GROMACS .gro file of C-alpha atoms in nm:
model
  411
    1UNK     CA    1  -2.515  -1.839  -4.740
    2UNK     CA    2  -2.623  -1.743  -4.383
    3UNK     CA    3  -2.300  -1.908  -4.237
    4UNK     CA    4  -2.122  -1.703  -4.475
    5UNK     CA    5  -2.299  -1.421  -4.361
    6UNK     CA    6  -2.284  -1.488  -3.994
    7UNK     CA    7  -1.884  -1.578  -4.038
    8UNK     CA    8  -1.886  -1.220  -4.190
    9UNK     CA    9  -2.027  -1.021  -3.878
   10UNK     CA   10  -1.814  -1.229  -3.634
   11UNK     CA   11  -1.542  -1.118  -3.829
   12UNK     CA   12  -1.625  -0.791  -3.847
   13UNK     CA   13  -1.705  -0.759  -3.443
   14UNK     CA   14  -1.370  -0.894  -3.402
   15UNK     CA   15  -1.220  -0.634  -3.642
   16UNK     CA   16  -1.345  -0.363  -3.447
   17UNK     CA   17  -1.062  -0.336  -3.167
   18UNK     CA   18  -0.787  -0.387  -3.432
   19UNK     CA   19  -0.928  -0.077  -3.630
   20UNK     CA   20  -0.943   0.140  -3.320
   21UNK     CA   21  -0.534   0.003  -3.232
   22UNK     CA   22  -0.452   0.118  -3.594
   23UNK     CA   23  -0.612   0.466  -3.587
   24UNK     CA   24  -0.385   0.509  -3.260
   25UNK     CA   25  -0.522   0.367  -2.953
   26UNK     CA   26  -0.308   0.106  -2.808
   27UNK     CA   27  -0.493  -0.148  -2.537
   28UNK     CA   28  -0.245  -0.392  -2.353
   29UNK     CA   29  -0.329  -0.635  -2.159
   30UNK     CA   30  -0.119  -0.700  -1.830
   31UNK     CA   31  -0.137  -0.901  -1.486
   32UNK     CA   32   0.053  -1.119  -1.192
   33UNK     CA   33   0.004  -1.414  -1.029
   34UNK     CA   34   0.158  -1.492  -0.702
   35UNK     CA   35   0.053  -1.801  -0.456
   36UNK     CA   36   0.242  -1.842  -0.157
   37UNK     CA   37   0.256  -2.164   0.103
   38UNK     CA   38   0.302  -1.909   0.403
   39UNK     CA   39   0.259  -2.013   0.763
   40UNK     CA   40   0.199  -1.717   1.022
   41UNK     CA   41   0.303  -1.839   1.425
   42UNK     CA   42   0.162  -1.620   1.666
   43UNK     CA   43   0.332  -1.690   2.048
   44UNK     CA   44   0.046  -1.880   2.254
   45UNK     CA   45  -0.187  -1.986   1.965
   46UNK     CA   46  -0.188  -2.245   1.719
   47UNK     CA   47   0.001  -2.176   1.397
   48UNK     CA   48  -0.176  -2.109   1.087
   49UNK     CA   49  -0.107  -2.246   0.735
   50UNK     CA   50  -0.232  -2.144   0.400
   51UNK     CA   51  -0.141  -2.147  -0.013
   52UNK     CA   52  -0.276  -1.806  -0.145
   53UNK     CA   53  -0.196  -1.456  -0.186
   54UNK     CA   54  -0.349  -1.254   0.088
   55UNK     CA   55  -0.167  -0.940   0.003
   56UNK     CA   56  -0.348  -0.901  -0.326
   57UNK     CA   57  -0.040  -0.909  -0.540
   58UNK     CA   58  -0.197  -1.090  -0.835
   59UNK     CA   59  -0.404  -0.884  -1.051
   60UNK     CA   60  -0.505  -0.838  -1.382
   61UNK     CA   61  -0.616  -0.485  -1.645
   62UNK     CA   62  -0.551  -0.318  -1.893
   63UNK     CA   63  -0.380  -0.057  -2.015
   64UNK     CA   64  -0.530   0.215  -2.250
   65UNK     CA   65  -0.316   0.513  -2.466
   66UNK     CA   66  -0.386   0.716  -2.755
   67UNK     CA   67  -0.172   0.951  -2.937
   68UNK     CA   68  -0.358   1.274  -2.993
   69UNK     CA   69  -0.091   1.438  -3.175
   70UNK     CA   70   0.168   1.764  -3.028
   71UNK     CA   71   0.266   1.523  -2.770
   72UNK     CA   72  -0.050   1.440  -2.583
   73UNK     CA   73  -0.199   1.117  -2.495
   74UNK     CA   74  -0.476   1.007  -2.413
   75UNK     CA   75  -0.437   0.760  -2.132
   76UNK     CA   76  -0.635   0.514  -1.888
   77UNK     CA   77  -0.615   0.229  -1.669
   78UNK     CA   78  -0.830  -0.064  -1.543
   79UNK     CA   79  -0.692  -0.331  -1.266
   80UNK     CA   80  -0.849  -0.561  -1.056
   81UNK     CA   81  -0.706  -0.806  -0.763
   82UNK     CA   82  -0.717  -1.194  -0.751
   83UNK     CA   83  -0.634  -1.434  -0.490
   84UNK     CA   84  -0.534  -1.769  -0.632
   85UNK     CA   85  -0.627  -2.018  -0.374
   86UNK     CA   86  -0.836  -1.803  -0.221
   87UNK     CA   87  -1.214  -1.689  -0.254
   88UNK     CA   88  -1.105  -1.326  -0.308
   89UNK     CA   89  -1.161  -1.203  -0.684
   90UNK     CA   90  -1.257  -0.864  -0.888
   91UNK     CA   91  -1.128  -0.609  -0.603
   92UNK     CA   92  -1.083  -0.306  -0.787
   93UNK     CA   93  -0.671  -0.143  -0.778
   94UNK     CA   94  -0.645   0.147  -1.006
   95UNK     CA   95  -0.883   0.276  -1.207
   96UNK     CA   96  -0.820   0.611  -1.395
   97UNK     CA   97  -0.860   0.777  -1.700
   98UNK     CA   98  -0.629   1.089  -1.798
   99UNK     CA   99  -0.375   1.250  -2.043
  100UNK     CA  100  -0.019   1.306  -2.053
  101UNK     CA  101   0.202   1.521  -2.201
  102UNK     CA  102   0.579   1.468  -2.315
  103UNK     CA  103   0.610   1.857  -2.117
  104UNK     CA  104   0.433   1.880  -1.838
  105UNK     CA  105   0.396   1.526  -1.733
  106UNK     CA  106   0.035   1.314  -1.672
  107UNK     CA  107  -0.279   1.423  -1.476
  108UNK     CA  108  -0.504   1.100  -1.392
  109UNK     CA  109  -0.887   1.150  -1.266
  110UNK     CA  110  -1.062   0.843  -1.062
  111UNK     CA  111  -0.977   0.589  -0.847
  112UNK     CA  112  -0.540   0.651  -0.823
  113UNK     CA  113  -0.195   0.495  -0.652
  114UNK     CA  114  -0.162   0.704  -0.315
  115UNK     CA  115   0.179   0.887  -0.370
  116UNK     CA  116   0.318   0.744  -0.050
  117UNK     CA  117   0.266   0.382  -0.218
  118UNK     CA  118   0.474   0.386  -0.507
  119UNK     CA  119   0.619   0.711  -0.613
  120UNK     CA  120   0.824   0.859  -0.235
  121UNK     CA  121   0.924   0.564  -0.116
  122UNK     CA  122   0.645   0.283   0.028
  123UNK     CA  123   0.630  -0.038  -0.206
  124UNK     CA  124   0.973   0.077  -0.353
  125UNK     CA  125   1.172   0.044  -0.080
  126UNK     CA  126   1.034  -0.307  -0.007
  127UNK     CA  127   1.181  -0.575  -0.235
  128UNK     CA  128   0.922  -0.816  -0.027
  129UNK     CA  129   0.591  -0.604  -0.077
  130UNK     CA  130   0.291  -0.764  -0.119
  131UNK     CA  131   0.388  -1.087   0.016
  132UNK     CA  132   0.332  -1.245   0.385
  133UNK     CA  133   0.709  -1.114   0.422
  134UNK     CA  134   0.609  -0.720   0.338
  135UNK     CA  135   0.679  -0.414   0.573
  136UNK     CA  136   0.366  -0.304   0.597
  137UNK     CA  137   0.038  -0.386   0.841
  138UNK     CA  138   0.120  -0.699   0.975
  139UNK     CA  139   0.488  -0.654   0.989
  140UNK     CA  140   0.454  -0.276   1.112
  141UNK     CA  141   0.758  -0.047   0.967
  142UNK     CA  142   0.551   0.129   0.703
  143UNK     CA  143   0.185   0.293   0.729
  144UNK     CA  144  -0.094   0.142   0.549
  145UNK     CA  145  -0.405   0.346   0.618
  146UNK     CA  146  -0.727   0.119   0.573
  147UNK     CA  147  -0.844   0.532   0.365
  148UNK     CA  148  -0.576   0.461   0.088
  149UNK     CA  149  -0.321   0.733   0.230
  150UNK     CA  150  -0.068   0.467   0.293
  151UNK     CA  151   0.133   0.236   0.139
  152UNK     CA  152  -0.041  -0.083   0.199
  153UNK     CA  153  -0.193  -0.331  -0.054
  154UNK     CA  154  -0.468  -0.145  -0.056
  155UNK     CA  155  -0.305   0.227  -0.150
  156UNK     CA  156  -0.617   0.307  -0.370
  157UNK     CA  157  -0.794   0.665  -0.343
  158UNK     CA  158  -1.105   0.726  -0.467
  159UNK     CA  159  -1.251   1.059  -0.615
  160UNK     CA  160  -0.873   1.190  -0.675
  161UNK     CA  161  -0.719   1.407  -0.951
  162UNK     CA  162  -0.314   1.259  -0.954
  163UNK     CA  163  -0.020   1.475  -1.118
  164UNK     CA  164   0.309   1.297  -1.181
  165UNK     CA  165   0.559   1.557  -1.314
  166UNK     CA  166   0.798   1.445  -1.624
  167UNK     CA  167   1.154   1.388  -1.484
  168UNK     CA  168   1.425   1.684  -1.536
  169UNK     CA  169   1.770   1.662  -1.449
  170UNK     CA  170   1.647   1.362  -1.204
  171UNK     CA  171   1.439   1.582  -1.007
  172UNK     CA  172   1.042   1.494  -1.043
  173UNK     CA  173   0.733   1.573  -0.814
  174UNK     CA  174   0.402   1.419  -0.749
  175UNK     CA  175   0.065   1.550  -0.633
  176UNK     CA  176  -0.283   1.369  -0.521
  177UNK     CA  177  -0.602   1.614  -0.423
  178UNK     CA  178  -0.902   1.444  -0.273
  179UNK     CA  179  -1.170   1.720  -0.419
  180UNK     CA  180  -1.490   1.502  -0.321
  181UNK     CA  181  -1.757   1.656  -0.058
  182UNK     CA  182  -1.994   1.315  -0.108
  183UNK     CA  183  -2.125   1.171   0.173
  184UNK     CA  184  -2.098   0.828   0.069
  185UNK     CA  185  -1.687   0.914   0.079
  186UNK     CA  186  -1.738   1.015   0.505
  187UNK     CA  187  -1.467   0.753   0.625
  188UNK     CA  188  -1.671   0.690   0.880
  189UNK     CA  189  -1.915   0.546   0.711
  190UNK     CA  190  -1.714   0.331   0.480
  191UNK     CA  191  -1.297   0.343   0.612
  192UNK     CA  192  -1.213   0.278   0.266
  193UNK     CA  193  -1.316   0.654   0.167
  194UNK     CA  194  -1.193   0.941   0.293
  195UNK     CA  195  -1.280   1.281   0.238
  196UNK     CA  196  -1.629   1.286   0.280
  197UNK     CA  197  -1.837   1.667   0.399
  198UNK     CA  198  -1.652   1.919   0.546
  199UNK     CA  199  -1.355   1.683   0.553
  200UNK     CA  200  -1.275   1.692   0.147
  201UNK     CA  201  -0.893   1.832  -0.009
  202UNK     CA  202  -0.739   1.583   0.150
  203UNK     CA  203  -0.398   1.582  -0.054
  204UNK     CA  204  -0.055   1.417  -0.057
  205UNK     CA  205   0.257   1.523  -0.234
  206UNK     CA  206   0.580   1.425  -0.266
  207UNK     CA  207   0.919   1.502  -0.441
  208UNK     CA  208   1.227   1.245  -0.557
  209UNK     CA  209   1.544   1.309  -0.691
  210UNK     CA  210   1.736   1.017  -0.883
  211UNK     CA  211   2.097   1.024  -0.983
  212UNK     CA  212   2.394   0.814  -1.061
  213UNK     CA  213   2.738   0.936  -0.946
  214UNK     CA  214   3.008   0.670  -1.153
  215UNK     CA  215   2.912   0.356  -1.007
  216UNK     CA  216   2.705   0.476  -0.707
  217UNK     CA  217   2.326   0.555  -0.775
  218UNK     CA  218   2.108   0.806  -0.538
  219UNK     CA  219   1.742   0.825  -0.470
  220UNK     CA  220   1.633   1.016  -0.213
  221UNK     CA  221   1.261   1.120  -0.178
  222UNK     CA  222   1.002   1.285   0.096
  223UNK     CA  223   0.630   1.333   0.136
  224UNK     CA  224   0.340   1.473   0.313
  225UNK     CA  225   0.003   1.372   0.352
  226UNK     CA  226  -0.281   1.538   0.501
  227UNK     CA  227  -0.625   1.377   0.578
  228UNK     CA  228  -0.875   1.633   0.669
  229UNK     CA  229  -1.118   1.476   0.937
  230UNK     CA  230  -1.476   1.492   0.806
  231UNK     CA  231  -1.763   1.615   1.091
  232UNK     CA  232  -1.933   1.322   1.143
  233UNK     CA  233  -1.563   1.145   1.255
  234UNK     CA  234  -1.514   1.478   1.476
  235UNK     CA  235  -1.823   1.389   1.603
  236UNK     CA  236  -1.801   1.049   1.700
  237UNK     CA  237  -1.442   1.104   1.816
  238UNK     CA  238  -1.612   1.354   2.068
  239UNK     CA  239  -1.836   1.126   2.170
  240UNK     CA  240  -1.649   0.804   2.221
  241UNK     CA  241  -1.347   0.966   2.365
  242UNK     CA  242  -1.405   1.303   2.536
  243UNK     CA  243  -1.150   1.436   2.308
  244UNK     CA  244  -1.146   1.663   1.950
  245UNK     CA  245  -1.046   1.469   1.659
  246UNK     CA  246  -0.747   1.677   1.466
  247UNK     CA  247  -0.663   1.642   1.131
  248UNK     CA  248  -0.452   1.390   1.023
  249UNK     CA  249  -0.028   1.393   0.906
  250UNK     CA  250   0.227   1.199   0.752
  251UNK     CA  251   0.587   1.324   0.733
  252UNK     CA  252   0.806   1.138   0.520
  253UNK     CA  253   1.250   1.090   0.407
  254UNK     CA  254   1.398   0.815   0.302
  255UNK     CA  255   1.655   0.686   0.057
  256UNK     CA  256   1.775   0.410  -0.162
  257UNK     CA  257   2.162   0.380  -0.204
  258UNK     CA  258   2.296   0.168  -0.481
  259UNK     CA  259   2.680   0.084  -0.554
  260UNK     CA  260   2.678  -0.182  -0.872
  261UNK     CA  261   2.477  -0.514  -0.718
  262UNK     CA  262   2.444  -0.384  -0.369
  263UNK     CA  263   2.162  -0.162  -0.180
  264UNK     CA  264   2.087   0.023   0.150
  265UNK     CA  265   1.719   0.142   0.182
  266UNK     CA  266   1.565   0.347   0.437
  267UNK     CA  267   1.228   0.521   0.503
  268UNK     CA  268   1.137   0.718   0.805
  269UNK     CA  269   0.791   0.816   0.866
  270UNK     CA  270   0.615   1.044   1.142
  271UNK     CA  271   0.247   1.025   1.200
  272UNK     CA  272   0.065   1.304   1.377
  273UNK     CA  273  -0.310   1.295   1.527
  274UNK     CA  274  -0.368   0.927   1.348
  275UNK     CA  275  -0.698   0.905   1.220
  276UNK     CA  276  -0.919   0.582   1.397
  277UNK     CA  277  -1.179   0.606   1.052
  278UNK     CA  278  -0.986   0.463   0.777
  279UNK     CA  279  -0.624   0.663   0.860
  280UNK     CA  280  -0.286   0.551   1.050
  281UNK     CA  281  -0.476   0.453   1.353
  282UNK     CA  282  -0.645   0.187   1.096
  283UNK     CA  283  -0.512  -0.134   0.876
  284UNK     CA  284  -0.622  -0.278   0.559
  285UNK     CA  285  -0.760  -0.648   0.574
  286UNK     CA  286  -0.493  -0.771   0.343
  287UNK     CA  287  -0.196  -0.596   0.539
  288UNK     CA  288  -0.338  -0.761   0.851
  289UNK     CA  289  -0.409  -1.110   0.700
  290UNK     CA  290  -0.724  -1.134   0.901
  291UNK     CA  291  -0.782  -0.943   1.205
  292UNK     CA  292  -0.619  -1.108   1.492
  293UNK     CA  293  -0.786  -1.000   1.846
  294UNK     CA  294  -0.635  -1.126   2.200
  295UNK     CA  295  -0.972  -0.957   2.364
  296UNK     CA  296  -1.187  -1.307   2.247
  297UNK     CA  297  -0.983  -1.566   2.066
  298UNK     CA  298  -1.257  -1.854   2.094
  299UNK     CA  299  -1.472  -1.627   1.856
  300UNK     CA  300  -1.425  -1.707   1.517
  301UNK     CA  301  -1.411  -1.339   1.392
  302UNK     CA  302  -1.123  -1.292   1.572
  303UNK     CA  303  -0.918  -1.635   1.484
  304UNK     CA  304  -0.743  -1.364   1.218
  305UNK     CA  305  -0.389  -1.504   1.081
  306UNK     CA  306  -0.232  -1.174   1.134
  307UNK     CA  307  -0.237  -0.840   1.324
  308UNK     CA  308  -0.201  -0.497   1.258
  309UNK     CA  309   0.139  -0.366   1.391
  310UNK     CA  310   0.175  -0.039   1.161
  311UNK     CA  311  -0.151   0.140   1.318
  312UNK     CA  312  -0.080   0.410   1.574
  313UNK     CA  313  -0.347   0.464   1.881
  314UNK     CA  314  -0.665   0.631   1.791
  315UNK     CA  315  -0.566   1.035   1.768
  316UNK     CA  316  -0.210   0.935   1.907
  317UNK     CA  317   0.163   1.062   1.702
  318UNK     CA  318   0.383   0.766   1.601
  319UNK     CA  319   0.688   0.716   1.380
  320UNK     CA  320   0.797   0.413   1.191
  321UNK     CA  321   1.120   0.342   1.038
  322UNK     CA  322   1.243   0.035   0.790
  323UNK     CA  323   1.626  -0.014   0.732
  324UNK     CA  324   1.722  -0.301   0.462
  325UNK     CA  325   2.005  -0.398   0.225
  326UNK     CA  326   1.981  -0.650  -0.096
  327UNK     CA  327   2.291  -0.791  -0.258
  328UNK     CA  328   2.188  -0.957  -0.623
  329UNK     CA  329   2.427  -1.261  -0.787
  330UNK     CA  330   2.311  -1.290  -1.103
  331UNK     CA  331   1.970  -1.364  -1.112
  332UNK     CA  332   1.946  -1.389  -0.714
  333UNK     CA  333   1.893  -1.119  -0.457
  334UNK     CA  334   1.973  -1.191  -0.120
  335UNK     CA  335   1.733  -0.963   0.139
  336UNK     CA  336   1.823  -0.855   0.486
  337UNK     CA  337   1.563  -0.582   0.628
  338UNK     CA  338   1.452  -0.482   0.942
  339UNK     CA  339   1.248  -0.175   1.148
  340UNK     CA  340   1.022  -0.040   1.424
  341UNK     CA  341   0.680   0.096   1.449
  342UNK     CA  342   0.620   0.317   1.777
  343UNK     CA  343   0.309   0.402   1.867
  344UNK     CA  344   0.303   0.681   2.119
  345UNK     CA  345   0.054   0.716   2.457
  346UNK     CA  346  -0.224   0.923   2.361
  347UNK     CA  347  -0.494   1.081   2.656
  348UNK     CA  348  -0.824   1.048   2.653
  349UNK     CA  349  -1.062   1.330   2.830
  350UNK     CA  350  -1.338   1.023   2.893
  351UNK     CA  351  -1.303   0.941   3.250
  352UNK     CA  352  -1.433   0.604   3.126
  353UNK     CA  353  -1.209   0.541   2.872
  354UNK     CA  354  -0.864   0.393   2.969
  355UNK     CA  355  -0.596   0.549   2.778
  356UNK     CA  356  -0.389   0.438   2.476
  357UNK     CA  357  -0.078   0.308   2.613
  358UNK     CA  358   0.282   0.269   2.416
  359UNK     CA  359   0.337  -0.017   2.195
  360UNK     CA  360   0.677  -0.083   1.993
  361UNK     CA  361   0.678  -0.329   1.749
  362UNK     CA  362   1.016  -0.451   1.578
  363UNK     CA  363   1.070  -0.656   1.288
  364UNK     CA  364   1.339  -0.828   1.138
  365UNK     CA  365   1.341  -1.005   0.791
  366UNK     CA  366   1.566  -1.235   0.576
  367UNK     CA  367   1.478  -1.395   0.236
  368UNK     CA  368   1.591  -1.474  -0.112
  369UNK     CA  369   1.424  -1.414  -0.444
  370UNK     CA  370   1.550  -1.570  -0.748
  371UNK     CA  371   1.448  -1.552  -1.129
  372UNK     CA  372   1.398  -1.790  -1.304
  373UNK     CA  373   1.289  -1.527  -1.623
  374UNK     CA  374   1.235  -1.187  -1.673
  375UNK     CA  375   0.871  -1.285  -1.586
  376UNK     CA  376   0.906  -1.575  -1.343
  377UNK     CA  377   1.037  -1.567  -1.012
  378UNK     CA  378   1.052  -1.781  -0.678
  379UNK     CA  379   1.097  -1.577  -0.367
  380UNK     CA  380   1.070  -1.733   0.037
  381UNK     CA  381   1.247  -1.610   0.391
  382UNK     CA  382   1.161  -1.590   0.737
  383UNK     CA  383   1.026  -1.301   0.951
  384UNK     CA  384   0.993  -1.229   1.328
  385UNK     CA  385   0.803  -0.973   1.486
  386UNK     CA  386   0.842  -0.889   1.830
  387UNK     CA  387   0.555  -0.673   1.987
  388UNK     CA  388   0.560  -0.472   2.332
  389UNK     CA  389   0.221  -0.358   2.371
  390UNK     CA  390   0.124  -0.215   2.742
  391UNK     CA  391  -0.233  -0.235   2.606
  392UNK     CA  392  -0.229  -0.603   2.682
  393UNK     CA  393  -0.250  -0.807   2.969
  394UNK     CA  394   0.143  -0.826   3.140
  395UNK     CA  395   0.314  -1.113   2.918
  396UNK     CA  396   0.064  -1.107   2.652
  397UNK     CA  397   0.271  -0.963   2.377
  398UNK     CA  398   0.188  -1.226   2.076
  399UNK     CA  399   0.528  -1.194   1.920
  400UNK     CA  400   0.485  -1.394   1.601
  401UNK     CA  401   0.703  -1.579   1.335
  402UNK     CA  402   0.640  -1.612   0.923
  403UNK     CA  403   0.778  -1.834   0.710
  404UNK     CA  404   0.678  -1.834   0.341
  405UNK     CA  405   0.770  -1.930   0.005
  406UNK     CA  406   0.609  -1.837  -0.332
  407UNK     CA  407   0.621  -1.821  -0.698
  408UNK     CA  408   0.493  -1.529  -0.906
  409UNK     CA  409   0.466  -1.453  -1.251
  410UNK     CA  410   0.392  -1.155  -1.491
  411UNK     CA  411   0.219  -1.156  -1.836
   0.00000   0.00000   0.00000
């Protein structure tokens, strides 16, 4: 009888979620996983070899909605990042809780996609993101703030409210406010955060409009982004460098071209007074693969795999630019991309303090990604960086090479 009774309550537990699906609420369970075997050759050091997925492009969550009736919904959102073959597990992505309507569009509250990431351009113009091969960090081309402004791996803002409008007659916008005045969100303290007191409504928007023309489609989108400096990073700005910190810009254009099977993509991008805490003069870990110093290279903090070509110079203006094309035969896409990040000489009133010199970086990639489903693929190419930094010793440019191959799949 008590087995009974115990196979009973199991039963019931278990029960509970599928009640909850049939009174409306629909959880879905969704995820990647990508390895790669990628090897990163930096000019004048020893190359480096790894299988793993540095960029964070495997993850796993779940996916909440619930019809409320008079189209609303209920929605939310819960991802985290993996590394297979790494050590790397649990790092939060998105994680938001909102409602949407079939009118006005969705409004998200938490931890949200910055709009420069996936909605005007960023990840979507990139048909390599989120692999060794991407356009961001280590490959320069595209910003990718270390504060979540940018389109890195890591394009995650905390504390936001996110509006994505419905689309109407291909036109949509989007809209991200940073409301929070929390210290623990100073990105000085933590470059992860920004915001933080006296340096909160930070905001982003953007606008896109998508059409097709016979057989040519159009997408052309633009942002801004604004990342008001807290005090204390005014403060230790001033101190360090002599200089006020300003707050920090992002102008963006681009657009994606499409005639049947072939594509032209471009994104241009101008940064103005780069942040150093957390902002464009920053990188995320995973865009740089590792920090890679030339100041000590015997230490092993900065033995790094990668570097961090998008950042501009600490209060400095920049602009970076990417330029590709794709051609798919049936269920292969041939990639051909390419791009410059310039980071322009900024002055520093500290007599003390060498200034920020010039540094280009150009990139060129070529690669193939094939699909073996609508869930599996294999993907692999070759990039080459070139970097002319006048911040380094004369011939000391560590232009580098990446070659990588991988295999990803969605459930």
């Amino acid at each position: 009888m008590n087995k009974k009774l115990m196979a009973l309550a199991i039963a019931g537990v278990m029960a509970v979620p599928l009640t909850a699906v049939a009174d409306g609420t629909h959880v879905t369970i969704f995820g990647r996983l990508q390895a790669e075997y990628a090897t990163v050759d930096v000019d004048g050091f020893n190359a480096q070899t790894a299988v793993a997925d540095d960029a964070l492009q495997s993850r796993w969550g779940l996916q909440i909605a619930e019809d409320l009736g008079m189209g609303l919904r209920a929605l939310g959102r819960i991802e985290y990042a993996l590394n297979p073959g790494g050590d790397l597990h649990n790092t939060a992505r998105e994680q938001w809780v909102g409602l949407g309507g079939d009118q006005w569009g969705e409004l998200k509250f938490g931890r949200v996609q910055s709009v420069l990431r996936d909605f005007a351009g960023g990840l979507t113009v990139d048909p390599f993101a989120e692999t060794s091969l991407h356009a961001n960090g280590s490959g320069g081309l595209m910003v990718s703030s270390a504060n979540g402004y940018g389109s890195g791996e890591h394009g995650f803002v905390k504390s936001a409210v996110r509006f994505d409008s419905p689309v109407v007659e291909g036109f949509s916008v989007a809209g991200l406010l940073m409301p929070g005045d929390a210290d623990k969100n100073d990105s000085l303290l933590n470059p992860e955060n920004a915001g933080g007191e006296n340096g909160e409504w930070d905001f982003q928007v953007g606008a896109k409009y998508s059409g097709q023309f016979d057989i040519v489609g159009v997408d052309i989108f633009g942002a801004y982004s604004r990342d008001n400096v807290s005090k204390w990073g005014k403060q230790a700005y001033l101190a360090s460098t002599g200089d006020r910190l300003k707050d920090e810009q992002i102008w963006r254009g681009g657009a994606i071209i499409s005639v049947e099977d072939f594509r032209l993509r471009g994104q241009y991008e101008h940064v103005v007074n780069a942040n150093p805490y957390g902002g464009a003069a920053s990188c995320t870990q995973a865009s740089a693969f590792g920090d890679y110093s030339l100041a000590n290279p015997t230490l092993s903090a900065d033995r790094g795999r990668g570097q961090c070509n998008s950042a501009m110079n600490a209060g400095g203006n920049g602009d970076l630019w990417i330029l590709g094309a794709d051609y798919t035969i049936g269920n292969t896409m041939l990639i051909a991309q390419g791009g410059m990040t310039r980071a322009k000489k900024n002055h520093y009133n500290d007599p003390f303090l060498p200034d920020a010199q010039k540094r280009n970086v150009e990139n060129i990639t070529v690669g193939v990604i094939h699909n073996l489903s609508r869930r599996s693929s294999l993907f692999g190419g070759y990039q080459r960086v070139w970097v002319k930094d006048r911040n380094l010793p004369a011939g000391v440019d560590a232009d580098r090479n990446v070659y990588s191959v991988g295999v990803r799949h969605d459930f």
